[in-house]
mmCIF file of N, CA and C in Angstrom:
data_model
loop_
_atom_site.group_PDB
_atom_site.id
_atom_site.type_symbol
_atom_site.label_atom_id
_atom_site.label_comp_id
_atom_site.label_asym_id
_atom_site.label_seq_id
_atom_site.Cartn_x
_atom_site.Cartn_y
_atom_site.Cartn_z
ATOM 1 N N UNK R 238 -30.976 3.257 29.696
ATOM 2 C CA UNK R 238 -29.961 2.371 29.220
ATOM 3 C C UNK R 238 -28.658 3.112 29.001
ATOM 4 N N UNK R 239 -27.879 2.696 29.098
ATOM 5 C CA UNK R 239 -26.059 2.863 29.297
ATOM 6 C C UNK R 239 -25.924 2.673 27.785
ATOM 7 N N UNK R 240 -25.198 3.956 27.365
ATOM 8 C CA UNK R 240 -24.615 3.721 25.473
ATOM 9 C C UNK R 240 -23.335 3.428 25.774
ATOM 10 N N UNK R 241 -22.613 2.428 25.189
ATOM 11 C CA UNK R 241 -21.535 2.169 25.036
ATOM 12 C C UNK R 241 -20.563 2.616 24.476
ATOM 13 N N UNK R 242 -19.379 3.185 24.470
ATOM 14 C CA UNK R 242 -18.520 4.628 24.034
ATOM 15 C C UNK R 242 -17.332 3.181 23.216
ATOM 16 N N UNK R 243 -17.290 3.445 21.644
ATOM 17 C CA UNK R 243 -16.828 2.796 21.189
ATOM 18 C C UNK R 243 -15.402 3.007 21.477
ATOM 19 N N UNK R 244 -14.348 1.963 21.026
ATOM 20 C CA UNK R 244 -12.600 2.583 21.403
ATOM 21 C C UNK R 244 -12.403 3.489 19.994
ATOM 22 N N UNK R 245 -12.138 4.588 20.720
ATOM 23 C CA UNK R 245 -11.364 5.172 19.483
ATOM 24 C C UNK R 245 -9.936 5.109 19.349
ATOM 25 N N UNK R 246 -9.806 4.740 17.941
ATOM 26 C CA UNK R 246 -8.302 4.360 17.364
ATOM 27 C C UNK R 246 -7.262 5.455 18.168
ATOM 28 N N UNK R 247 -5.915 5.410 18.633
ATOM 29 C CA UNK R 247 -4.945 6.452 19.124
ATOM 30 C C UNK R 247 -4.548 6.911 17.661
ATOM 31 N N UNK R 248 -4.495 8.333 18.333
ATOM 32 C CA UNK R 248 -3.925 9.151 17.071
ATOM 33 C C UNK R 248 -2.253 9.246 16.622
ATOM 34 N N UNK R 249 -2.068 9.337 15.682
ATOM 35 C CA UNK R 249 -0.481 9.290 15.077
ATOM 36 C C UNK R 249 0.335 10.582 16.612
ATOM 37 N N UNK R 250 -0.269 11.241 16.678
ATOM 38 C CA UNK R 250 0.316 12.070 17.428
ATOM 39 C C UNK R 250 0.409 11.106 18.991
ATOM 40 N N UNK R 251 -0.509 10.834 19.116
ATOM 41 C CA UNK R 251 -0.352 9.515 20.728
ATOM 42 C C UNK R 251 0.654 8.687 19.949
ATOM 43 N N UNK R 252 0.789 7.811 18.992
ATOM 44 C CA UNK R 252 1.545 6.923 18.846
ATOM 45 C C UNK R 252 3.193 7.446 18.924
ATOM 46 N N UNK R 253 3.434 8.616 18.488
ATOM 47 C CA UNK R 253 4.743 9.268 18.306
ATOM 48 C C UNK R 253 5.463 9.536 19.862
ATOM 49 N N UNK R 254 4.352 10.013 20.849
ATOM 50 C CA UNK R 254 4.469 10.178 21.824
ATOM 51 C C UNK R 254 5.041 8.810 22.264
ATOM 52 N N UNK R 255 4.106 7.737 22.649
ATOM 53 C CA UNK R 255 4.097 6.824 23.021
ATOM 54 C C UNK R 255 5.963 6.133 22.586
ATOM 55 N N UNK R 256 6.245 5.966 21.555
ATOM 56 C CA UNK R 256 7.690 5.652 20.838
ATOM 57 C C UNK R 256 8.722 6.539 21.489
ATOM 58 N N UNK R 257 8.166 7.876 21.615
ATOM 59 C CA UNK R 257 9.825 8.699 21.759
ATOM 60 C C UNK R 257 9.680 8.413 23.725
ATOM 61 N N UNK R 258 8.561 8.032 24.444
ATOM 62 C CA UNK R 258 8.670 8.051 25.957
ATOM 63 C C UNK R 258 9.572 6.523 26.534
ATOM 64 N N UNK R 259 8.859 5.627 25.326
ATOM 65 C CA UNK R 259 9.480 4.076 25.341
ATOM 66 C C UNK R 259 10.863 4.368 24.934
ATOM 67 N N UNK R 260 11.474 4.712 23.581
ATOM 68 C CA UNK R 260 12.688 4.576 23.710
ATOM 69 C C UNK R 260 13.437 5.301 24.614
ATOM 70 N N UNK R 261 12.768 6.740 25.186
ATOM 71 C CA UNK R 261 14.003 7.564 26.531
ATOM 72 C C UNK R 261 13.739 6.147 27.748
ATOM 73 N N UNK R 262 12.943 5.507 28.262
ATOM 74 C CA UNK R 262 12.528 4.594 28.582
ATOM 75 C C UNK R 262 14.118 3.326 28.822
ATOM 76 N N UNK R 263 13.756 2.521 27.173
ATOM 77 C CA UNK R 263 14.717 2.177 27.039
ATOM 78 C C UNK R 263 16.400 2.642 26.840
ATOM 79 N N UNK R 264 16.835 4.056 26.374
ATOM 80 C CA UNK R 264 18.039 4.290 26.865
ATOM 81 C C UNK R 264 18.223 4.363 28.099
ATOM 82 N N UNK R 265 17.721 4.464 29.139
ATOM 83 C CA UNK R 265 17.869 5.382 30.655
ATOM 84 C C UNK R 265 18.173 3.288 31.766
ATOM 85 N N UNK R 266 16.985 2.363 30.851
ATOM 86 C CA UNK R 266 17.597 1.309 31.747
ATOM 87 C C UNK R 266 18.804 0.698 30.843
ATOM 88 N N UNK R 267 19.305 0.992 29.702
ATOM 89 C CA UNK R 267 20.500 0.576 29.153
ATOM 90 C C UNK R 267 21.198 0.880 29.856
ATOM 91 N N UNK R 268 21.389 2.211 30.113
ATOM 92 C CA UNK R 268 22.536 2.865 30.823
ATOM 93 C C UNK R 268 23.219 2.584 32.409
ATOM 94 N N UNK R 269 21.936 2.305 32.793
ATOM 95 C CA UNK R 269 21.997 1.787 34.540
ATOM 96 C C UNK R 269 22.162 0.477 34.126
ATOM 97 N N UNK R 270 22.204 -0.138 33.490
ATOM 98 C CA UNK R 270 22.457 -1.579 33.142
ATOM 99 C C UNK R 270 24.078 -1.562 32.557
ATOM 100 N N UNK R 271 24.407 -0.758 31.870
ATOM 101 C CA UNK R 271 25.870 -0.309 31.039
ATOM 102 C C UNK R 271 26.624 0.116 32.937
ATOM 103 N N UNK R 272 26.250 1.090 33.106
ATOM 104 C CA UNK R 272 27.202 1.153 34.344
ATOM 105 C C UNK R 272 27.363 0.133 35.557
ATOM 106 N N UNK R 273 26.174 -0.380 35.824
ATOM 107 C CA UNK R 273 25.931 -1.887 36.786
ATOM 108 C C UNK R 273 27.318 -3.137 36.113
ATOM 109 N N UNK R 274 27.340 -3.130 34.894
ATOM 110 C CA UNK R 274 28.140 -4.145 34.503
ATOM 111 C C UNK R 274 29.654 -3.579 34.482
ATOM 112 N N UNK R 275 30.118 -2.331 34.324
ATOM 113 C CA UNK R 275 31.186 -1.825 34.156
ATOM 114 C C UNK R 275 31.505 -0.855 35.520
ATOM 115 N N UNK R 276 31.023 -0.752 36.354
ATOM 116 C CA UNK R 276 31.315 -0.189 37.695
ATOM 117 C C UNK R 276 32.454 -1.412 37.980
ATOM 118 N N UNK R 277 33.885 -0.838 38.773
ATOM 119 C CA UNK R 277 35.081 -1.306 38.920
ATOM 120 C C UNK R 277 34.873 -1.380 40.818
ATOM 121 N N UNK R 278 34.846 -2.253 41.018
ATOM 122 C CA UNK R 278 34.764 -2.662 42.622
ATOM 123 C C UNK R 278 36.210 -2.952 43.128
ATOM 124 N N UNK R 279 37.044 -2.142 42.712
ATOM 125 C CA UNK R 279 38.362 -2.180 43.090
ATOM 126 C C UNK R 279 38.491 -0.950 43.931
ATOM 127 N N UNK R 280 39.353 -1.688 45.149
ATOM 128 C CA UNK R 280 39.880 -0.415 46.215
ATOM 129 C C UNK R 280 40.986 0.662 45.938
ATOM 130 N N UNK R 281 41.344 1.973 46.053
ATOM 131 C CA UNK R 281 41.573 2.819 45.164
ATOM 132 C C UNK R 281 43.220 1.984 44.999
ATOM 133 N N UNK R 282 43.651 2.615 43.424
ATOM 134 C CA UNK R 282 45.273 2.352 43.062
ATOM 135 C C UNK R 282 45.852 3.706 42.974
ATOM 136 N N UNK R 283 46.691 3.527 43.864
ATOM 137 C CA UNK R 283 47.566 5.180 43.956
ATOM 138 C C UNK R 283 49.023 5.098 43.274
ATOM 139 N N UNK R 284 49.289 5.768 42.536
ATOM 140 C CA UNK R 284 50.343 5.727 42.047
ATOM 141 C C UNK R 284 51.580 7.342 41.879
ATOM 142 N N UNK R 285 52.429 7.294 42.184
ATOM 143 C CA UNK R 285 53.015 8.788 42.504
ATOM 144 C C UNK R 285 54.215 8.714 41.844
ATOM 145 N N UNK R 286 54.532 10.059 40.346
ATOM 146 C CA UNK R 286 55.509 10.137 39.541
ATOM 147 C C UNK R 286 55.733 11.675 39.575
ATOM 148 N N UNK R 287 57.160 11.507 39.527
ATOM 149 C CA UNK R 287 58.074 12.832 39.519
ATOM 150 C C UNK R 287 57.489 13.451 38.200
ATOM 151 N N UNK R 288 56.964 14.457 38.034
ATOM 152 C CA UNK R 288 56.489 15.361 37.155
ATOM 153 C C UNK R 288 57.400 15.580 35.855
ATOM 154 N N UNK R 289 57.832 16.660 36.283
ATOM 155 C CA UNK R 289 59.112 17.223 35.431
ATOM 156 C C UNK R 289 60.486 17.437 36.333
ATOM 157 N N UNK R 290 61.231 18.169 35.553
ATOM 158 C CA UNK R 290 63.023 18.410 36.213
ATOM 159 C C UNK R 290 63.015 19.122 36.862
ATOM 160 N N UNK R 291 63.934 18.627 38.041
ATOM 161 C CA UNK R 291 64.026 19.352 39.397
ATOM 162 C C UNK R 291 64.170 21.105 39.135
ATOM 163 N N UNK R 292 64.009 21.615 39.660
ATOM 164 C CA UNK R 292 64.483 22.978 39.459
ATOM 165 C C UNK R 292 65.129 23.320 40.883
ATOM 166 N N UNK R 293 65.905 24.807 40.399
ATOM 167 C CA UNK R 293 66.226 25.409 41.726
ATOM 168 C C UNK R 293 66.533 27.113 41.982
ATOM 169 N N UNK R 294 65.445 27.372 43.156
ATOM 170 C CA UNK R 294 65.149 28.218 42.849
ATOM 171 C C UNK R 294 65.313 29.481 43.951
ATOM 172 N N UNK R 295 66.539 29.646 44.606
ATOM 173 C CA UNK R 295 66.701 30.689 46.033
ATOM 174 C C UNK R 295 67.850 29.709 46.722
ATOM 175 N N UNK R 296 68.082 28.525 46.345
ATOM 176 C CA UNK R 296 68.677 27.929 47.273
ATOM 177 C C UNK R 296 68.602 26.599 47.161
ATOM 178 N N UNK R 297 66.947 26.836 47.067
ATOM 179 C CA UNK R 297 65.815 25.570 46.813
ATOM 180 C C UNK R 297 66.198 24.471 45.865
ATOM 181 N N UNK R 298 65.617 22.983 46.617
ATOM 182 C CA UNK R 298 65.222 22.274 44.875
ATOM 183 C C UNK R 298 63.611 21.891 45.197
ATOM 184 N N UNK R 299 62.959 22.273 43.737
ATOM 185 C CA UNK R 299 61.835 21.691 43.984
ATOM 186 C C UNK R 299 61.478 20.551 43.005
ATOM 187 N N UNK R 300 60.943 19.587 43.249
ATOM 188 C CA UNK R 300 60.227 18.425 43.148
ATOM 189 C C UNK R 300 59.129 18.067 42.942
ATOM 190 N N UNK R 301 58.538 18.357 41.761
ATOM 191 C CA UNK R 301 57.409 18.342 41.152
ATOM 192 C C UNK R 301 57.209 16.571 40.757
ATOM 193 N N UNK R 302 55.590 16.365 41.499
ATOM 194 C CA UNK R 302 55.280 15.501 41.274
ATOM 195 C C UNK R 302 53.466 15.336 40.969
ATOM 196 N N UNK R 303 53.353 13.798 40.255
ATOM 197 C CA UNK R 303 51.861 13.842 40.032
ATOM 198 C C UNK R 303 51.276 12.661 40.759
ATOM 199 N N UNK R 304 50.508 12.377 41.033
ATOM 200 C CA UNK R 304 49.522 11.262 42.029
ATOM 201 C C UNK R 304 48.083 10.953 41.080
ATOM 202 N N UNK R 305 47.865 9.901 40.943
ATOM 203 C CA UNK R 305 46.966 9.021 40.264
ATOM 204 C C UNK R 305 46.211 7.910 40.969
ATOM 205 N N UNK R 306 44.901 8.113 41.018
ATOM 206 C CA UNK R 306 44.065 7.168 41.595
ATOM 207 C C UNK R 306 43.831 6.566 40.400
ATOM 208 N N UNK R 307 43.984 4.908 39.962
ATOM 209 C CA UNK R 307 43.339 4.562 38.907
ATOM 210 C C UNK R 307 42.638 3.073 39.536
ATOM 211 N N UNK R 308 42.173 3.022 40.221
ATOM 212 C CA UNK R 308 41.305 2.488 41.637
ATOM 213 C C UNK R 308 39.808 2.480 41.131
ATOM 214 N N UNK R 309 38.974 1.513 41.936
ATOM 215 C CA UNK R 309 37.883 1.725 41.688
ATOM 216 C C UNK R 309 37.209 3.200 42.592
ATOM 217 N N UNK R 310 37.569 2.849 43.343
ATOM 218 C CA UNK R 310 37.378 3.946 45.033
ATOM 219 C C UNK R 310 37.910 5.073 45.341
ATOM 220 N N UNK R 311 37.264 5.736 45.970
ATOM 221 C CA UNK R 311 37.865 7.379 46.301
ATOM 222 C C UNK R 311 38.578 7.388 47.389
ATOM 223 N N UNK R 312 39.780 7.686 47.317
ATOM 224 C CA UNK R 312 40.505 7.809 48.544
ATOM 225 C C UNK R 312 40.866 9.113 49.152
ATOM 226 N N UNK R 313 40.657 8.862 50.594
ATOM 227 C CA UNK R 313 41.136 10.338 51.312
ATOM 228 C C UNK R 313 42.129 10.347 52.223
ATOM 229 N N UNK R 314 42.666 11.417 52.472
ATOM 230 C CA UNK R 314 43.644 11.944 53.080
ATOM 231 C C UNK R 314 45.315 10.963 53.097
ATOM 232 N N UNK R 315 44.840 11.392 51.404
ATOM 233 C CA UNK R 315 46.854 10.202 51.173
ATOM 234 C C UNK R 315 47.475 11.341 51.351
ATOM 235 N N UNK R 316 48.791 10.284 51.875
ATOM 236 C CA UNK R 316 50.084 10.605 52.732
ATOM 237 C C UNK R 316 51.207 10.289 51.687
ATOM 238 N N UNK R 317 51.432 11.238 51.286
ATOM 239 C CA UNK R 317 52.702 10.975 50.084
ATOM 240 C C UNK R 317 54.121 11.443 50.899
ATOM 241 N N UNK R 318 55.410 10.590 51.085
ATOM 242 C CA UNK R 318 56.633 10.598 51.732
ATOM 243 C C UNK R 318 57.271 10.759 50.508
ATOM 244 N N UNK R 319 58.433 11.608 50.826
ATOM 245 C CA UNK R 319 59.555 11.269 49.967
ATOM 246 C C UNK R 319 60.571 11.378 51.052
ATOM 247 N N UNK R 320 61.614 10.428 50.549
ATOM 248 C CA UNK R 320 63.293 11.200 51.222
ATOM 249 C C UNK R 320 64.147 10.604 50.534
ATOM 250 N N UNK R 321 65.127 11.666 50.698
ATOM 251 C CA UNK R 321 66.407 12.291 49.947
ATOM 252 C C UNK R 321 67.383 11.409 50.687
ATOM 253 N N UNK R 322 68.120 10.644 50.471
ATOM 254 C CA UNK R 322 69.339 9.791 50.987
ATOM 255 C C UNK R 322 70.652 10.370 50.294
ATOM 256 N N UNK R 323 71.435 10.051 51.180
ATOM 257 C CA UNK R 323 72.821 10.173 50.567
ATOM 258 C C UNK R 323 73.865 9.204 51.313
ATOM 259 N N UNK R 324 74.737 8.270 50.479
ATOM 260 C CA UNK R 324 75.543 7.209 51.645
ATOM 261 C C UNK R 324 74.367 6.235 52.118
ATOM 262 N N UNK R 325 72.718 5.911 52.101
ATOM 263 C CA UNK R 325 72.187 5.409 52.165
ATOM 264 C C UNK R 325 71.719 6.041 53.665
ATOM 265 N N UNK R 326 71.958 7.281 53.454
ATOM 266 C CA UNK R 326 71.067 7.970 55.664
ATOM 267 C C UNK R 326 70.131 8.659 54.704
ATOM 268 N N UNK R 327 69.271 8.601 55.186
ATOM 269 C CA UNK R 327 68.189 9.783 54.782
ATOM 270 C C UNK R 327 68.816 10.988 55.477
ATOM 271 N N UNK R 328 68.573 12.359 54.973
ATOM 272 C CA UNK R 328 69.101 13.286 54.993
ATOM 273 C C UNK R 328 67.449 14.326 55.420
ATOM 274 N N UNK R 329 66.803 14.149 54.452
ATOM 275 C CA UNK R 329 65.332 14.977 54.148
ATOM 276 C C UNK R 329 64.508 14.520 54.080
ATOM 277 N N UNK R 330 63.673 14.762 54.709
ATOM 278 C CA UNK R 330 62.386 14.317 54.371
ATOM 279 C C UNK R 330 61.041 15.184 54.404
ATOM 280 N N UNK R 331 60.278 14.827 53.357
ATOM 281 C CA UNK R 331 59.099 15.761 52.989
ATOM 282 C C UNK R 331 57.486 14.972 53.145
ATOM 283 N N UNK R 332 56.973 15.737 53.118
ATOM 284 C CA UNK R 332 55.343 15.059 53.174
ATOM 285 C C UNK R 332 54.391 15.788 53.022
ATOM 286 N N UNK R 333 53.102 14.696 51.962
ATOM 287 C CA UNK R 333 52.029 15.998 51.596
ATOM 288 C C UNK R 333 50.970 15.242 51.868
ATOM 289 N N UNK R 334 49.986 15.948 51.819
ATOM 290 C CA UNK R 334 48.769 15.213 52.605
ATOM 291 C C UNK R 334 47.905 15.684 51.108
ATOM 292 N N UNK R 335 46.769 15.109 50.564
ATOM 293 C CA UNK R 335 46.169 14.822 49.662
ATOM 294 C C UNK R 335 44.591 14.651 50.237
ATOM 295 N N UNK R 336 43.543 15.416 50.445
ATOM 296 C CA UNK R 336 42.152 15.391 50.913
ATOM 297 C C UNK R 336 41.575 14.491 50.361
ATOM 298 N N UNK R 337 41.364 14.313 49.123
ATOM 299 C CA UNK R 337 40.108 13.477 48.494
ATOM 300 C C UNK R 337 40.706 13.372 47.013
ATOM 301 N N UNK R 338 40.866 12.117 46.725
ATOM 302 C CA UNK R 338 41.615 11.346 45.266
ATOM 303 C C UNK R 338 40.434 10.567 44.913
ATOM 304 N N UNK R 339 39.318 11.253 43.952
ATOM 305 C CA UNK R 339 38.802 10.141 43.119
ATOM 306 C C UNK R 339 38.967 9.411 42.169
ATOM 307 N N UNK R 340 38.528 8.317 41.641
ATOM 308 C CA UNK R 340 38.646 7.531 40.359
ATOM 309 C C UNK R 340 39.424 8.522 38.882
ATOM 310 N N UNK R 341 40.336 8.145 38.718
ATOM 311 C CA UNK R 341 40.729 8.702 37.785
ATOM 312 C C UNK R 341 41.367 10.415 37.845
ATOM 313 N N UNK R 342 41.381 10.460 39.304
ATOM 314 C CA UNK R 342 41.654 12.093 39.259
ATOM 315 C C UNK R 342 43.022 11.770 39.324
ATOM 316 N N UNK R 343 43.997 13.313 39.475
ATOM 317 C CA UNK R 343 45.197 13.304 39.354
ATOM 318 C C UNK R 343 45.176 14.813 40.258
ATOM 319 N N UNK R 344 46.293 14.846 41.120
ATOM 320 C CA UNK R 344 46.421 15.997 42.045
ATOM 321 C C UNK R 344 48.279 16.637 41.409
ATOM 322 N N UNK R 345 48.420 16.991 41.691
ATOM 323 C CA UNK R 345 50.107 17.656 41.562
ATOM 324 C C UNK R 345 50.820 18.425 42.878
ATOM 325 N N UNK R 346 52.173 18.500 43.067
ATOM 326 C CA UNK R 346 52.694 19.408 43.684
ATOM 327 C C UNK R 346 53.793 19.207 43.715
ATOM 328 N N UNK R 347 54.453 19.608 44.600
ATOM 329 C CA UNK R 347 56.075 19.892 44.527
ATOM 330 C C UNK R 347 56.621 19.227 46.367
ATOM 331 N N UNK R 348 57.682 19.046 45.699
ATOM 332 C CA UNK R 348 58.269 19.012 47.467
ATOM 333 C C UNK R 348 59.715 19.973 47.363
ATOM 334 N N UNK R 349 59.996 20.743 48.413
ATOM 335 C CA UNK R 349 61.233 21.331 48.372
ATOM 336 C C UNK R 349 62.147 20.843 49.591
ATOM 337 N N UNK R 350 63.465 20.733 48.604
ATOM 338 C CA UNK R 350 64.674 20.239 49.321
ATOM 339 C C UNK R 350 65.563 21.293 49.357
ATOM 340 N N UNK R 351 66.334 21.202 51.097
ATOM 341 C CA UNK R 351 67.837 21.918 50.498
ATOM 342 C C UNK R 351 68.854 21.535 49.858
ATOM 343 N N UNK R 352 68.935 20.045 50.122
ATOM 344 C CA UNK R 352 70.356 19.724 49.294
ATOM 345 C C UNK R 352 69.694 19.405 47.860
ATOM 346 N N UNK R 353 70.587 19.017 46.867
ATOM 347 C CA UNK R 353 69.879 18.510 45.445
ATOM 348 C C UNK R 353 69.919 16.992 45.241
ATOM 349 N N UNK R 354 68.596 16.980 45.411
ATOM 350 C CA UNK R 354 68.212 15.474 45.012
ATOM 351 C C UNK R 354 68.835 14.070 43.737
ATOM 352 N N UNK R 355 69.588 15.338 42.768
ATOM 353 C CA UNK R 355 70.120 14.608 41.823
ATOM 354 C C UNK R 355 70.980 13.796 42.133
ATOM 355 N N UNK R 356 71.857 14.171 43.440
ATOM 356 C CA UNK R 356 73.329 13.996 43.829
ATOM 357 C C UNK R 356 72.608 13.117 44.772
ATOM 358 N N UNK R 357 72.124 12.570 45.363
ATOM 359 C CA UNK R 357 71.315 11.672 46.042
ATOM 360 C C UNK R 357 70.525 10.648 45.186
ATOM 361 N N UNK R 358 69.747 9.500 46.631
ATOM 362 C CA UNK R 358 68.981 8.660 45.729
ATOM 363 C C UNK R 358 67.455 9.063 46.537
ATOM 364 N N UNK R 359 66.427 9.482 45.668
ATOM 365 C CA UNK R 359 65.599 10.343 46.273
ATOM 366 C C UNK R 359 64.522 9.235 45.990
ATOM 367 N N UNK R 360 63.253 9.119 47.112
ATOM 368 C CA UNK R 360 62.768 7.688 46.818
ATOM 369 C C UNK R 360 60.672 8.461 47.378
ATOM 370 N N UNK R 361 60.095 8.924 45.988
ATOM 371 C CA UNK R 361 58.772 9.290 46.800
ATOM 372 C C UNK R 361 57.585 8.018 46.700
ATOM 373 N N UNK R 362 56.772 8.525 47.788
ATOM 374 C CA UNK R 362 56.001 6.979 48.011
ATOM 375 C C UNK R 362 54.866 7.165 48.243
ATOM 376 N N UNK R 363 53.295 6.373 48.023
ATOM 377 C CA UNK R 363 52.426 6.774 48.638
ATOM 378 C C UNK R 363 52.562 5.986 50.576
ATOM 379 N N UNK R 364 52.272 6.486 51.182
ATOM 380 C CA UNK R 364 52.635 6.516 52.854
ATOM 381 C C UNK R 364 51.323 5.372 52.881
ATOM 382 N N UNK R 365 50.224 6.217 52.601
ATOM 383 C CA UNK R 365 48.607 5.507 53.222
ATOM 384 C C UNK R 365 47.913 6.490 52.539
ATOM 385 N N UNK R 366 46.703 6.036 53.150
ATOM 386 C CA UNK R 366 45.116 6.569 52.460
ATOM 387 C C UNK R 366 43.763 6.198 53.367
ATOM 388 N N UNK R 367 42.801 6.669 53.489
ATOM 389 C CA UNK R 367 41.855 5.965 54.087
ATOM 390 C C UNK R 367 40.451 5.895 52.943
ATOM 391 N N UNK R 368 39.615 4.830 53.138
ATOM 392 C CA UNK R 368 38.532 4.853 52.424
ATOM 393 C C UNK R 368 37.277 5.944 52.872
ATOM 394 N N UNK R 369 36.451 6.882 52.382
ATOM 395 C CA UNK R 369 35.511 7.614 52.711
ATOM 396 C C UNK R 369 34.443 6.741 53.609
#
């Protein structure tokens, strides 16, 4: 005959276990649930501001500027234009190429002119971008 193996009660130590595996459990699908609802399905927003004051430096002016993806999306290979007008002709023109702009990143650089941009109406832009 077959003895029957009674249930034995789980021990405080199984039960503790059991609580701390359920709640990592429950934070881990909060979280994929927290980002599922707050993930931004927007195509990237580029935005491009003159840094600080021109300087000049050999001859030079340089043109410090900053670039902002605040986009849902990562964008690559932006094309940032500027040009320098005077009398309304463009005179100069500069261009920077930008590899990979993610969500919230920010890149920097400069553009250098010969004439001074102050004495002009100097106009920088994002050009384009492509999606990854």
């Amino acid at each position: 005959m077959m003895e029957t193996e009674s249930q034995s009660e789980r021990s405080l130590a199984e039960w503790i276990t059991f609580g701390i595996a359920l709640s990592i459990l429950g934070v881990v699908i909060s979280l994929v649930g927290y980002i599922w609802l707050n993930e931004k399905n927007q195509p990237p927003i580029l935005s491009v501001n003159q840094k600080s004051a021109i300087r000049k430096i050999d001859g030079k002016f340089y043109v410090p500027f900053e670039i902002v993806n605040t986009g849902g999306e990562t964008a690559e290979s932006v094309q940032i234009i500027a040009e320098l007008k005077f009398a309304d002709q463009v005179v100069e023109t500069g261009e920077q190429q930008i590899d990979f702009l993610s969500d919230g990143e920010k890149e920097e650089g400069a553009f250098i002119f010969s004439k001074n941009p102050s004495q002009g109406q100097l106009n920088v832009r994002v050009a384009s971008y492509k999606l990854p």
